[in-house]
Amino acid sequence: MANASAFWEALKGKVVSHVWRGYGSAIFVEFGVLTPTCKRDGEPGEPDGELTLMIEWSWRIERPKSILGGSWSSEQRWPSMFKRLIGSTVSEVKTFGTLPEIAVSLSNGLRVVSLMTAEGQPSWAVIARSPALGSLGVKRGKLHVEPPRT
């Protein structure tokens, strides 16, 4: 089974191809080559990247010396923030904190950071489709890998 470093290596150098909003304040950052998807009703869905960073809530996008915005910013600002991520490449991925949060640094100087502010566990995941590593998230306060679905 893969460990966290396999996910970091797979992400490093990948291009941010697409960023989209899920339910509520959830965001999805798609990396690498995109694959079209369909919703259950047959309508086109958001494309999947080779890897995806999902942050369910409490996230922010940082500049080198300030916060560009985040999940508590005006939702009208989100599309322009997301657009600034597109085309940049991953330069570094780190976890931080007693309960692991994730920070993805990009070639354009921006960072995407999870910061859970509610009870429970940090609510983020890295889903790796290619290479098929499965998904990495937090369970019981520790990094946890779910193997790929077969």
PDB file of N, CA and C in Angstrom, residues 32-68:
ATOM      1  N   GLY A  32      -3.139  17.710 -13.624  1.00  0.00           N
ATOM      2  CA  GLY A  32      -2.759  16.850 -14.736  1.00  0.00           C
ATOM      3  C   GLY A  32      -3.828  16.772 -15.802  1.00  0.00           C
ATOM      4  N   VAL A  33      -3.756  15.715 -16.590  1.00  0.00           N
ATOM      5  CA  VAL A  33      -4.666  15.504 -17.719  1.00  0.00           C
ATOM      6  C   VAL A  33      -6.084  15.288 -17.190  1.00  0.00           C
ATOM      7  N   LEU A  34      -7.043  15.960 -17.817  1.00  0.00           N
ATOM      8  CA  LEU A  34      -8.446  15.860 -17.400  1.00  0.00           C
ATOM      9  C   LEU A  34      -9.178  14.777 -18.182  1.00  0.00           C
ATOM     10  N   THR A  35     -10.076  14.082 -17.494  1.00  0.00           N
ATOM     11  CA  THR A  35     -10.949  13.077 -18.108  1.00  0.00           C
ATOM     12  C   THR A  35     -12.388  13.534 -17.918  1.00  0.00           C
ATOM     13  N   PRO A  36     -13.164  13.615 -19.021  1.00  0.00           N
ATOM     14  CA  PRO A  36     -14.569  14.018 -18.874  1.00  0.00           C
ATOM     15  C   PRO A  36     -15.348  13.014 -18.019  1.00  0.00           C
ATOM     16  N   THR A  37     -16.362  13.522 -17.320  1.00  0.00           N
ATOM     17  CA  THR A  37     -17.236  12.659 -16.521  1.00  0.00           C
ATOM     18  C   THR A  37     -18.692  12.985 -16.849  1.00  0.00           C
ATOM     19  N   CYS A  38     -19.582  12.080 -16.470  1.00  0.00           N
ATOM     20  CA  CYS A  38     -21.025  12.287 -16.633  1.00  0.00           C
ATOM     21  C   CYS A  38     -21.697  12.141 -15.276  1.00  0.00           C
ATOM     22  N   LYS A  39     -22.720  12.966 -15.066  1.00  0.00           N
ATOM     23  CA  LYS A  39     -23.542  12.833 -13.870  1.00  0.00           C
ATOM     24  C   LYS A  39     -24.483  11.644 -14.062  1.00  0.00           C
ATOM     25  N   ARG A  40     -25.172  11.262 -13.012  1.00  0.00           N
ATOM     26  CA  ARG A  40     -26.108  10.124 -13.081  1.00  0.00           C
ATOM     27  C   ARG A  40     -27.208  10.352 -14.099  1.00  0.00           C
ATOM     28  N   ASP A  41     -27.577  11.634 -14.314  1.00  0.00           N
ATOM     29  CA  ASP A  41     -28.653  11.935 -15.268  1.00  0.00           C
ATOM     30  C   ASP A  41     -28.158  12.038 -16.707  1.00  0.00           C
ATOM     31  N   GLY A  42     -26.860  11.759 -16.932  1.00  0.00           N
ATOM     32  CA  GLY A  42     -26.302  11.789 -18.274  1.00  0.00           C
ATOM     33  C   GLY A  42     -25.712  13.131 -18.678  1.00  0.00           C
ATOM     34  N   GLU A  43     -25.948  14.168 -17.875  1.00  0.00           N
ATOM     35  CA  GLU A  43     -25.375  15.489 -18.158  1.00  0.00           C
ATOM     36  C   GLU A  43     -23.875  15.449 -17.887  1.00  0.00           C
ATOM     37  N   PRO A  44     -23.099  16.299 -18.600  1.00  0.00           N
ATOM     38  CA  PRO A  44     -21.660  16.365 -18.322  1.00  0.00           C
ATOM     39  C   PRO A  44     -21.393  16.808 -16.886  1.00  0.00           C
ATOM     40  N   GLY A  45     -20.407  16.190 -16.261  1.00  0.00           N
ATOM     41  CA  GLY A  45     -19.995  16.569 -14.916  1.00  0.00           C
ATOM     42  C   GLY A  45     -18.671  17.313 -14.969  1.00  0.00           C
ATOM     43  N   GLU A  46     -18.144  17.628 -13.810  1.00  0.00           N
ATOM     44  CA  GLU A  46     -16.820  18.255 -13.741  1.00  0.00           C
ATOM     45  C   GLU A  46     -15.784  17.195 -14.124  1.00  0.00           C
ATOM     46  N   PRO A  47     -14.760  17.569 -14.886  1.00  0.00           N
ATOM     47  CA  PRO A  47     -13.755  16.573 -15.274  1.00  0.00           C
ATOM     48  C   PRO A  47     -12.885  16.153 -14.090  1.00  0.00           C
ATOM     49  N   ASP A  48     -12.390  14.936 -14.142  1.00  0.00           N
ATOM     50  CA  ASP A  48     -11.451  14.414 -13.146  1.00  0.00           C
ATOM     51  C   ASP A  48     -10.034  14.628 -13.647  1.00  0.00           C
ATOM     52  N   GLY A  49      -9.147  15.062 -12.756  1.00  0.00           N
ATOM     53  CA  GLY A  49      -7.731  15.114 -13.075  1.00  0.00           C
ATOM     54  C   GLY A  49      -7.070  13.776 -12.767  1.00  0.00           C
ATOM     55  N   GLU A  50      -5.796  13.691 -13.095  1.00  0.00           N
ATOM     56  CA  GLU A  50      -5.039  12.495 -12.711  1.00  0.00           C
ATOM     57  C   GLU A  50      -5.000  12.381 -11.195  1.00  0.00           C
ATOM     58  N   LEU A  51      -4.938  13.547 -10.542  1.00  0.00           N
ATOM     59  CA  LEU A  51      -4.999  13.638  -9.085  1.00  0.00           C
ATOM     60  C   LEU A  51      -5.952  14.772  -8.738  1.00  0.00           C
ATOM     61  N   THR A  52      -6.614  14.654  -7.613  1.00  0.00           N
ATOM     62  CA  THR A  52      -7.547  15.676  -7.144  1.00  0.00           C
ATOM     63  C   THR A  52      -7.261  15.978  -5.687  1.00  0.00           C
ATOM     64  N   LEU A  53      -7.244  17.270  -5.343  1.00  0.00           N
ATOM     65  CA  LEU A  53      -7.247  17.694  -3.949  1.00  0.00           C
ATOM     66  C   LEU A  53      -8.660  18.153  -3.642  1.00  0.00           C
ATOM     67  N   MET A  54      -9.311  17.504  -2.677  1.00  0.00           N
ATOM     68  CA  MET A  54     -10.631  17.896  -2.223  1.00  0.00           C
ATOM     69  C   MET A  54     -10.492  18.437  -0.809  1.00  0.00           C
ATOM     70  N   ILE A  55     -11.042  19.640  -0.595  1.00  0.00           N
ATOM     71  CA  ILE A  55     -11.108  20.188   0.759  1.00  0.00           C
ATOM     72  C   ILE A  55     -12.581  20.483   1.016  1.00  0.00           C
ATOM     73  N   GLU A  56     -13.137  19.794   1.998  1.00  0.00           N
ATOM     74  CA  GLU A  56     -14.576  19.882   2.222  1.00  0.00           C
ATOM     75  C   GLU A  56     -14.999  21.268   2.690  1.00  0.00           C
ATOM     76  N   TRP A  57     -14.288  21.855   3.623  1.00  0.00           N
ATOM     77  CA  TRP A  57     -14.567  23.231   4.026  1.00  0.00           C
ATOM     78  C   TRP A  57     -13.355  23.764   4.758  1.00  0.00           C
ATOM     79  N   SER A  58     -13.412  25.009   5.108  1.00  0.00           N
ATOM     80  CA  SER A  58     -12.323  25.698   5.807  1.00  0.00           C
ATOM     81  C   SER A  58     -11.004  25.553   5.059  1.00  0.00           C
ATOM     82  N   TRP A  59     -10.906  26.309   3.982  1.00  0.00           N
ATOM     83  CA  TRP A  59      -9.714  26.349   3.156  1.00  0.00           C
ATOM     84  C   TRP A  59      -9.381  27.809   2.876  1.00  0.00           C
ATOM     85  N   ARG A  60      -8.144  28.029   2.460  1.00  0.00           N
ATOM     86  CA  ARG A  60      -7.756  29.363   2.013  1.00  0.00           C
ATOM     87  C   ARG A  60      -6.687  29.257   0.941  1.00  0.00           C
ATOM     88  N   ILE A  61      -6.578  30.334   0.175  1.00  0.00           N
ATOM     89  CA  ILE A  61      -5.540  30.458  -0.843  1.00  0.00           C
ATOM     90  C   ILE A  61      -4.652  31.609  -0.391  1.00  0.00           C
ATOM     91  N   GLU A  62      -3.374  31.289  -0.199  1.00  0.00           N
ATOM     92  CA  GLU A  62      -2.430  32.269   0.321  1.00  0.00           C
ATOM     93  C   GLU A  62      -1.532  32.816  -0.776  1.00  0.00           C
ATOM     94  N   ARG A  63      -1.242  34.110  -0.682  1.00  0.00           N
ATOM     95  CA  ARG A  63      -0.152  34.737  -1.430  1.00  0.00           C
ATOM     96  C   ARG A  63       1.097  34.582  -0.562  1.00  0.00           C
ATOM     97  N   PRO A  64       2.274  34.990  -1.066  1.00  0.00           N
ATOM     98  CA  PRO A  64       3.474  34.866  -0.228  1.00  0.00           C
ATOM     99  C   PRO A  64       3.393  35.617   1.106  1.00  0.00           C
ATOM    100  N   LYS A  65       2.676  36.759   1.155  1.00  0.00           N
ATOM    101  CA  LYS A  65       2.657  37.552   2.389  1.00  0.00           C
ATOM    102  C   LYS A  65       1.261  37.951   2.852  1.00  0.00           C
ATOM    103  N   SER A  66       0.233  37.337   2.271  1.00  0.00           N
ATOM    104  CA  SER A  66      -1.134  37.650   2.694  1.00  0.00           C
ATOM    105  C   SER A  66      -2.082  36.555   2.211  1.00  0.00           C
ATOM    106  N   ILE A  67      -3.325  36.633   2.647  1.00  0.00           N
ATOM    107  CA  ILE A  67      -4.341  35.666   2.238  1.00  0.00           C
ATOM    108  C   ILE A  67      -5.114  36.256   1.066  1.00  0.00           C
ATOM    109  N   LEU A  68      -5.128  35.550  -0.052  1.00  0.00           N
ATOM    110  CA  LEU A  68      -5.908  35.977  -1.216  1.00  0.00           C
ATOM    111  C   LEU A  68      -7.394  35.844  -0.913  1.00  0.00           C
TER     112      LEU A  68
END
